mmCIF file of C-alpha atoms and ligand atoms in Angstrom:
data_model
loop_
_atom_site.group_PDB
_atom_site.id
_atom_site.type_symbol
_atom_site.label_atom_id
_atom_site.label_comp_id
_atom_site.label_asym_id
_atom_site.label_seq_id
_atom_site.Cartn_x
_atom_site.Cartn_y
_atom_site.Cartn_z
ATOM 1 C CA UNK A 1 -13.050 5.502 17.148
ATOM 2 C CA UNK A 2 -15.164 2.343 17.418
ATOM 3 C CA UNK A 3 -13.388 -0.683 15.951
ATOM 4 C CA UNK A 4 -10.861 1.024 13.708
ATOM 5 C CA UNK A 5 -9.470 -1.086 10.876
ATOM 6 C CA UNK A 6 -5.950 -0.183 12.011
ATOM 7 C CA UNK A 7 -5.292 0.337 15.701
ATOM 8 C CA UNK A 8 -1.680 1.014 16.626
ATOM 9 C CA UNK A 9 -0.557 1.794 20.168
ATOM 10 C CA UNK A 10 2.947 2.947 21.080
ATOM 11 C CA UNK A 11 4.663 1.162 18.207
ATOM 12 C CA UNK A 12 8.440 1.272 18.317
ATOM 13 C CA UNK A 13 10.830 -0.196 15.784
ATOM 14 C CA UNK A 14 14.535 -0.410 16.490
ATOM 15 C CA UNK A 15 17.186 -1.695 14.137
ATOM 16 C CA UNK A 16 20.433 -3.194 15.316
ATOM 17 C CA UNK A 17 23.390 -2.057 13.266
ATOM 18 C CA UNK A 18 26.526 -3.686 14.670
ATOM 19 C CA UNK A 19 26.715 -2.592 18.294
ATOM 20 C CA UNK A 20 24.469 0.395 17.660
ATOM 21 C CA UNK A 21 20.694 0.423 18.153
ATOM 22 C CA UNK A 22 18.829 2.810 15.874
ATOM 23 C CA UNK A 23 15.407 3.907 17.153
ATOM 24 C CA UNK A 24 13.530 4.501 13.933
ATOM 25 C CA UNK A 25 9.911 4.560 15.160
ATOM 26 C CA UNK A 26 9.767 6.036 18.643
ATOM 27 C CA UNK A 27 6.221 5.396 19.854
ATOM 28 C CA UNK A 28 3.509 5.824 17.234
ATOM 29 C CA UNK A 29 -0.198 5.875 18.105
ATOM 30 C CA UNK A 30 -2.445 5.684 15.072
ATOM 31 C CA UNK A 31 -5.999 4.685 14.285
ATOM 32 C CA UNK A 32 -7.377 4.421 10.775
ATOM 33 C CA UNK A 33 -10.980 3.556 9.986
ATOM 34 C CA UNK A 34 -12.284 1.449 7.148
ATOM 35 C CA UNK A 35 -12.718 3.576 4.037
ATOM 36 C CA UNK A 36 -10.227 6.316 4.939
ATOM 37 C CA UNK A 37 -7.853 7.818 2.370
ATOM 38 C CA UNK A 38 -4.582 8.754 4.050
ATOM 39 C CA UNK A 39 -1.335 10.301 2.847
ATOM 40 C CA UNK A 40 1.778 9.697 4.930
ATOM 41 C CA UNK A 41 4.391 12.423 4.503
ATOM 42 C CA UNK A 42 7.662 13.443 6.094
ATOM 43 C CA UNK A 43 11.338 13.997 5.365
ATOM 44 C CA UNK A 44 13.576 11.266 4.007
ATOM 45 C CA UNK A 45 14.561 8.963 6.847
ATOM 46 C CA UNK A 46 11.630 9.930 9.089
ATOM 47 C CA UNK A 47 10.338 6.335 9.110
ATOM 48 C CA UNK A 48 7.563 6.329 6.485
ATOM 49 C CA UNK A 49 8.586 3.095 4.763
ATOM 50 C CA UNK A 50 9.331 1.446 8.117
ATOM 51 C CA UNK A 51 5.798 2.296 9.250
ATOM 52 C CA UNK A 52 4.287 1.124 5.946
ATOM 53 C CA UNK A 53 6.128 -2.207 6.279
ATOM 54 C CA UNK A 54 4.601 -2.641 9.725
ATOM 55 C CA UNK A 55 1.129 -1.620 8.522
ATOM 56 C CA UNK A 56 1.463 -4.121 5.677
ATOM 57 C CA UNK A 57 2.582 -6.975 7.961
ATOM 58 C CA UNK A 58 5.922 -7.232 6.169
ATOM 59 C CA UNK A 59 7.605 -6.527 9.495
ATOM 60 C CA UNK A 60 6.729 -6.656 13.211
ATOM 61 C CA UNK A 61 7.399 -3.955 15.803
ATOM 62 C CA UNK A 62 10.067 -4.075 18.505
ATOM 63 C CA UNK A 63 7.319 -3.136 20.973
ATOM 64 C CA UNK A 64 3.788 -1.827 20.970
ATOM 65 C CA UNK A 65 0.579 -3.320 19.641
ATOM 66 C CA UNK A 66 -0.989 -3.473 16.207
ATOM 67 C CA UNK A 67 -4.577 -4.644 15.921
ATOM 68 C CA UNK A 68 -5.537 -5.096 12.266
ATOM 69 C CA UNK A 69 -9.200 -5.788 11.566
ATOM 70 C CA UNK A 70 -9.633 -7.014 15.136
ATOM 71 C CA UNK A 71 -6.579 -9.288 15.158
ATOM 72 C CA UNK A 72 -3.393 -8.622 17.108
ATOM 73 C CA UNK A 73 -0.704 -9.008 14.459
ATOM 74 C CA UNK A 74 2.169 -7.464 16.444
ATOM 75 C CA UNK A 75 3.393 -10.804 17.849
ATOM 76 C CA UNK A 76 2.459 -13.035 14.921
ATOM 77 C CA UNK A 77 4.914 -15.366 13.241
ATOM 78 C CA UNK A 78 5.831 -15.299 9.570
ATOM 79 C CA UNK A 79 3.366 -17.939 8.309
ATOM 80 C CA UNK A 80 0.380 -16.306 9.965
ATOM 81 C CA UNK A 81 1.537 -12.852 8.875
ATOM 82 C CA UNK A 82 1.862 -14.037 5.274
ATOM 83 C CA UNK A 83 -1.708 -15.290 5.353
ATOM 84 C CA UNK A 84 -3.028 -12.010 6.802
ATOM 85 C CA UNK A 85 -1.008 -10.077 4.235
ATOM 86 C CA UNK A 86 -2.403 -12.032 1.326
ATOM 87 C CA UNK A 87 -5.973 -11.609 2.532
ATOM 88 C CA UNK A 88 -6.004 -8.085 3.924
ATOM 89 C CA UNK A 89 -3.318 -6.048 2.138
ATOM 90 C CA UNK A 90 -2.708 -4.929 -1.429
ATOM 91 C CA UNK A 91 0.721 -3.377 -2.083
ATOM 92 C CA UNK A 92 1.704 -0.842 -4.726
ATOM 93 C CA UNK A 93 5.384 0.131 -5.031
ATOM 94 C CA UNK A 94 7.289 2.976 -6.631
ATOM 95 C CA UNK A 95 9.087 0.547 -8.950
ATOM 96 C CA UNK A 96 5.927 -1.439 -9.857
ATOM 97 C CA UNK A 97 7.574 -4.807 -8.935
ATOM 98 C CA UNK A 98 5.958 -6.774 -11.770
ATOM 99 C CA UNK A 99 7.329 -10.093 -12.999
ATOM 100 C CA UNK A 100 9.152 -9.611 -16.322
ATOM 101 C CA UNK A 101 8.263 -11.823 -19.326
ATOM 102 C CA UNK A 102 4.870 -12.397 -17.722
ATOM 103 C CA UNK A 103 1.646 -11.000 -19.135
ATOM 104 C CA UNK A 104 -0.369 -8.341 -17.340
ATOM 105 C CA UNK A 105 -3.106 -10.955 -16.816
ATOM 106 C CA UNK A 106 -0.724 -13.442 -15.168
ATOM 107 C CA UNK A 107 0.933 -10.735 -13.058
ATOM 108 C CA UNK A 108 -2.465 -9.701 -11.729
ATOM 109 C CA UNK A 109 -3.653 -13.279 -11.174
ATOM 110 C CA UNK A 110 -0.518 -14.279 -9.230
ATOM 111 C CA UNK A 111 -1.704 -13.390 -5.682
ATOM 112 C CA UNK A 112 -4.783 -15.560 -6.299
ATOM 113 C CA UNK A 113 -2.594 -18.637 -6.758
ATOM 114 C CA UNK A 114 -1.380 -18.265 -3.163
ATOM 115 C CA UNK A 115 -4.969 -17.700 -2.090
ATOM 116 C CA UNK A 116 -5.890 -21.056 -3.649
ATOM 117 C CA UNK A 117 -8.236 -20.086 -6.489
ATOM 118 C CA UNK A 118 -8.629 -22.183 -9.647
ATOM 119 C CA UNK A 119 -7.198 -21.008 -12.955
ATOM 120 C CA UNK A 120 -10.598 -20.056 -14.366
ATOM 121 C CA UNK A 121 -11.491 -18.103 -11.220
ATOM 122 C CA UNK A 122 -8.121 -16.347 -11.373
ATOM 123 C CA UNK A 123 -8.480 -15.383 -15.017
ATOM 124 C CA UNK A 124 -12.029 -14.157 -14.567
ATOM 125 C CA UNK A 125 -11.160 -11.958 -11.576
ATOM 126 C CA UNK A 126 -7.876 -10.689 -13.115
ATOM 127 C CA UNK A 127 -9.775 -9.707 -16.267
ATOM 128 C CA UNK A 128 -12.326 -7.888 -14.139
ATOM 129 C CA UNK A 129 -9.730 -5.788 -12.257
ATOM 130 C CA UNK A 130 -7.661 -5.078 -15.372
ATOM 131 C CA UNK A 131 -10.852 -3.795 -16.977
ATOM 132 C CA UNK A 132 -11.476 -1.673 -13.875
ATOM 133 C CA UNK A 133 -8.053 0.004 -14.312
ATOM 134 C CA UNK A 134 -8.746 0.527 -18.029
ATOM 135 C CA UNK A 135 -6.336 -2.061 -19.367
ATOM 136 C CA UNK A 136 -8.771 -4.495 -20.970
ATOM 137 C CA UNK A 137 -6.858 -4.071 -24.246
ATOM 138 C CA UNK A 138 -3.417 -4.717 -22.703
ATOM 139 C CA UNK A 139 -3.953 -7.969 -20.819
ATOM 140 C CA UNK A 140 -1.553 -9.995 -22.948
ATOM 141 C CA UNK A 141 1.233 -7.411 -22.843
ATOM 142 C CA UNK A 142 4.364 -7.987 -20.804
ATOM 143 C CA UNK A 143 5.687 -5.187 -18.539
ATOM 144 C CA UNK A 144 8.354 -4.106 -21.064
ATOM 145 C CA UNK A 145 5.570 -3.640 -23.630
ATOM 146 C CA UNK A 146 3.729 -1.175 -21.390
ATOM 147 C CA UNK A 147 4.261 2.481 -20.434
ATOM 148 C CA UNK A 148 5.172 3.415 -16.849
ATOM 149 C CA UNK A 149 1.612 4.493 -16.097
ATOM 150 C CA UNK A 150 0.237 1.274 -17.577
ATOM 151 C CA UNK A 151 2.688 -0.773 -15.504
ATOM 152 C CA UNK A 152 1.508 0.982 -12.375
ATOM 153 C CA UNK A 153 -2.110 0.243 -13.385
ATOM 154 C CA UNK A 154 -1.216 -3.436 -13.643
ATOM 155 C CA UNK A 155 0.385 -3.239 -10.187
ATOM 156 C CA UNK A 156 -2.753 -1.561 -8.816
ATOM 157 C CA UNK A 157 -4.937 -4.254 -10.399
ATOM 158 C CA UNK A 158 -2.716 -6.887 -8.774
ATOM 159 C CA UNK A 159 -3.103 -5.115 -5.407
ATOM 160 C CA UNK A 160 -6.909 -5.219 -5.782
ATOM 161 C CA UNK A 161 -7.281 -8.770 -7.040
ATOM 162 C CA UNK A 162 -7.809 -10.497 -3.662
ATOM 163 C CA UNK A 163 -10.238 -7.765 -2.511
ATOM 164 C CA UNK A 164 -8.000 -6.641 0.378
ATOM 165 C CA UNK A 165 -9.248 -4.416 3.176
ATOM 166 C CA UNK A 166 -6.310 -1.985 2.721
ATOM 167 C CA UNK A 167 -4.329 -0.684 -0.263
ATOM 168 C CA UNK A 168 -0.834 0.457 0.753
ATOM 169 C CA UNK A 169 1.189 2.437 -1.752
ATOM 170 C CA UNK A 170 4.768 3.642 -1.096
ATOM 171 C CA UNK A 171 5.543 6.541 -3.479
ATOM 172 C CA UNK A 172 3.259 5.134 -6.214
ATOM 173 C CA UNK A 173 3.923 8.097 -8.515
ATOM 174 C CA UNK A 174 7.632 8.409 -7.716
ATOM 175 C CA UNK A 175 8.695 7.070 -11.127
ATOM 176 C CA UNK A 176 5.979 8.750 -13.189
ATOM 177 C CA UNK A 177 5.769 12.102 -14.974
ATOM 178 C CA UNK A 178 3.259 14.626 -13.665
ATOM 179 C CA UNK A 179 0.536 13.906 -16.260
ATOM 180 C CA UNK A 180 0.700 10.159 -15.619
ATOM 181 C CA UNK A 181 0.786 10.814 -11.859
ATOM 182 C CA UNK A 182 -2.542 12.640 -12.140
ATOM 183 C CA UNK A 183 -4.038 9.652 -13.989
ATOM 184 C CA UNK A 184 -2.819 7.273 -11.304
ATOM 185 C CA UNK A 185 -4.143 9.502 -8.515
ATOM 186 C CA UNK A 186 -7.531 9.677 -10.258
ATOM 187 C CA UNK A 187 -7.485 5.893 -10.218
ATOM 188 C CA UNK A 188 -6.740 5.859 -6.460
ATOM 189 C CA UNK A 189 -9.668 8.277 -6.007
ATOM 190 C CA UNK A 190 -11.915 5.804 -7.814
ATOM 191 C CA UNK A 191 -10.614 2.887 -5.756
ATOM 192 C CA UNK A 192 -11.308 4.871 -2.615
ATOM 193 C CA UNK A 193 -14.833 5.724 -3.831
ATOM 194 C CA UNK A 194 -15.431 1.992 -4.300
ATOM 195 C CA UNK A 195 -15.026 1.623 -0.537
ATOM 196 C CA UNK A 196 -11.353 0.688 -0.222
ATOM 197 C CA UNK A 197 -9.086 2.021 2.510
ATOM 198 C CA UNK A 198 -6.095 3.698 0.858
ATOM 199 C CA UNK A 199 -2.826 4.676 2.568
ATOM 200 C CA UNK A 200 -0.067 6.173 0.478
ATOM 201 C CA UNK A 201 3.373 7.565 1.135
ATOM 202 C CA UNK A 202 4.426 10.594 -0.843
ATOM 203 C CA UNK A 203 7.017 13.364 -0.775
ATOM 204 C CA UNK A 204 4.859 15.598 -2.927
ATOM 205 C CA UNK A 205 2.216 17.981 -1.616
ATOM 206 C CA UNK A 206 0.484 17.787 -5.040
ATOM 207 C CA UNK A 207 -0.025 14.064 -4.522
ATOM 208 C CA UNK A 208 -0.969 14.273 -0.827
ATOM 209 C CA UNK A 209 -3.641 16.798 -1.891
ATOM 210 C CA UNK A 210 -5.786 13.882 -3.152
ATOM 211 C CA UNK A 211 -5.957 12.247 0.269
ATOM 212 C CA UNK A 212 -8.658 13.090 2.824
ATOM 213 C CA UNK A 213 -6.280 12.908 5.778
ATOM 214 C CA UNK A 214 -2.602 13.889 5.890
ATOM 215 C CA UNK A 215 -0.247 12.489 8.525
ATOM 216 C CA UNK A 216 3.262 13.914 8.819
ATOM 217 C CA UNK A 217 6.081 11.977 10.416
ATOM 218 C CA UNK A 218 9.241 13.561 11.752
ATOM 219 C CA UNK A 219 12.116 11.678 13.271
ATOM 220 C CA UNK A 220 10.060 8.569 14.059
ATOM 221 C CA UNK A 221 7.054 10.331 15.578
ATOM 222 C CA UNK A 222 3.783 11.737 14.261
ATOM 223 C CA UNK A 223 4.234 15.474 13.953
ATOM 224 C CA UNK A 224 0.738 16.300 12.679
ATOM 225 C CA UNK A 225 -2.417 14.487 11.642
ATOM 226 C CA UNK A 226 -5.076 16.550 9.869
ATOM 227 C CA UNK A 227 -8.199 16.099 7.791
ATOM 228 C CA UNK A 228 -7.764 17.511 4.279
ATOM 229 C CA UNK A 229 -11.179 19.001 3.601
ATOM 230 C CA UNK A 230 -10.055 20.557 0.290
ATOM 231 C CA UNK A 231 -8.911 17.268 -1.212
ATOM 232 C CA UNK A 232 -8.817 16.855 -4.977
HETATM 233 N N1 ATP B 1 16.750 -2.648 8.055
HETATM 234 C C1 ATP B 1 17.267 -1.520 8.549
HETATM 235 N N2 ATP B 1 18.392 -1.539 9.296
HETATM 236 C C2 ATP B 1 18.909 -0.410 9.813
HETATM 237 N N3 ATP B 1 18.364 0.814 9.656
HETATM 238 C C3 ATP B 1 17.244 0.906 8.924
HETATM 239 C C4 ATP B 1 16.640 -0.246 8.330
HETATM 240 N N4 ATP B 1 15.532 0.158 7.656
HETATM 241 C C5 ATP B 1 15.479 1.493 7.822
HETATM 242 N N5 ATP B 1 16.478 1.944 8.576
HETATM 243 C C6 ATP B 1 16.720 3.338 8.971
HETATM 244 O O1 ATP B 1 15.524 3.878 9.439
HETATM 245 C C7 ATP B 1 15.357 5.236 9.073
HETATM 246 C C8 ATP B 1 14.011 5.410 8.406
HETATM 247 O O2 ATP B 1 13.993 4.701 7.166
HETATM 248 P P1 ATP B 1 12.719 4.678 6.232
HETATM 249 O O3 ATP B 1 13.059 3.873 5.052
HETATM 250 O O4 ATP B 1 11.525 4.273 7.024
HETATM 251 O O5 ATP B 1 12.590 6.228 5.854
HETATM 252 P P2 ATP B 1 11.583 6.958 4.869
HETATM 253 O O6 ATP B 1 10.835 7.972 5.672
HETATM 254 O O7 ATP B 1 10.779 5.960 4.125
HETATM 255 O O8 ATP B 1 12.579 7.731 3.897
HETATM 256 P P3 ATP B 1 12.485 8.005 2.296
HETATM 257 O O9 ATP B 1 11.585 9.190 2.160
HETATM 258 O O10 ATP B 1 13.893 8.343 1.940
HETATM 259 O O11 ATP B 1 11.972 6.782 1.618
HETATM 260 C C9 ATP B 1 16.530 5.560 8.179
HETATM 261 O O12 ATP B 1 17.468 6.288 8.945
HETATM 262 C C10 ATP B 1 17.089 4.211 7.797
HETATM 263 O O13 ATP B 1 18.475 4.277 7.621
HETATM 264 MG MG1 MG B 2 10.709 5.355 2.108
#
């Protein structure tokens, strides 16, 4: 691949637990191009979230290299990582992770504060992405005044607000019923069609079926990596 967006070589991640060293990621090689739509699967404990944390610059590897958008982020310190994260990565979590007692608009605008935009710029852009996720009529609602699917839409809008190069989602439908999950996956399809790179973790084959490439982890290594030509 020429200039992949994500270029990972022999990434290992160990955790120290007392006197014991746990080798969680055991040497992962992975390249992902701009605009790909990837599902990361594998049994519980296989290292999916650990890998997502590394991809999202929330963590750094014990060894190995990670070139993100041309920059080596594997040795970077926290301040620099935080800046890369804010610019390049949009996160979506299973539990939504929205601020309570804060409107949908303010939740979505929050990452733009750290990015240094003015209030009017923040409100304009947050309105635009909330409209994109079909929540134009819910902007003043707080999370507890929204359904689970609507909360996840707010979280997706927040992930998109700084126009990141990658959307990372760890079990984004894990707390949603199957009908709402389909709605959320249709939204990810749309986001992908708009040119975003999407990487999501899921346990469910029904959800992975939307992705164009399916990577399976087992015991800290990539077990298989296949194009999904019959994607939904
Ligand atoms: N901070 C940590 N310290 C010690 N061990 C950890 C730490 N984080 C993860 N692990 C271990 O690493 C292994 C992989 O964890 P990880 O959360 O990546 O799994 P996962 O594939 O996301 O599983 P699940 O499907 O259950 O979410 C587990 O055995 C876990 O106990
Ligand atoms: Mg996990």
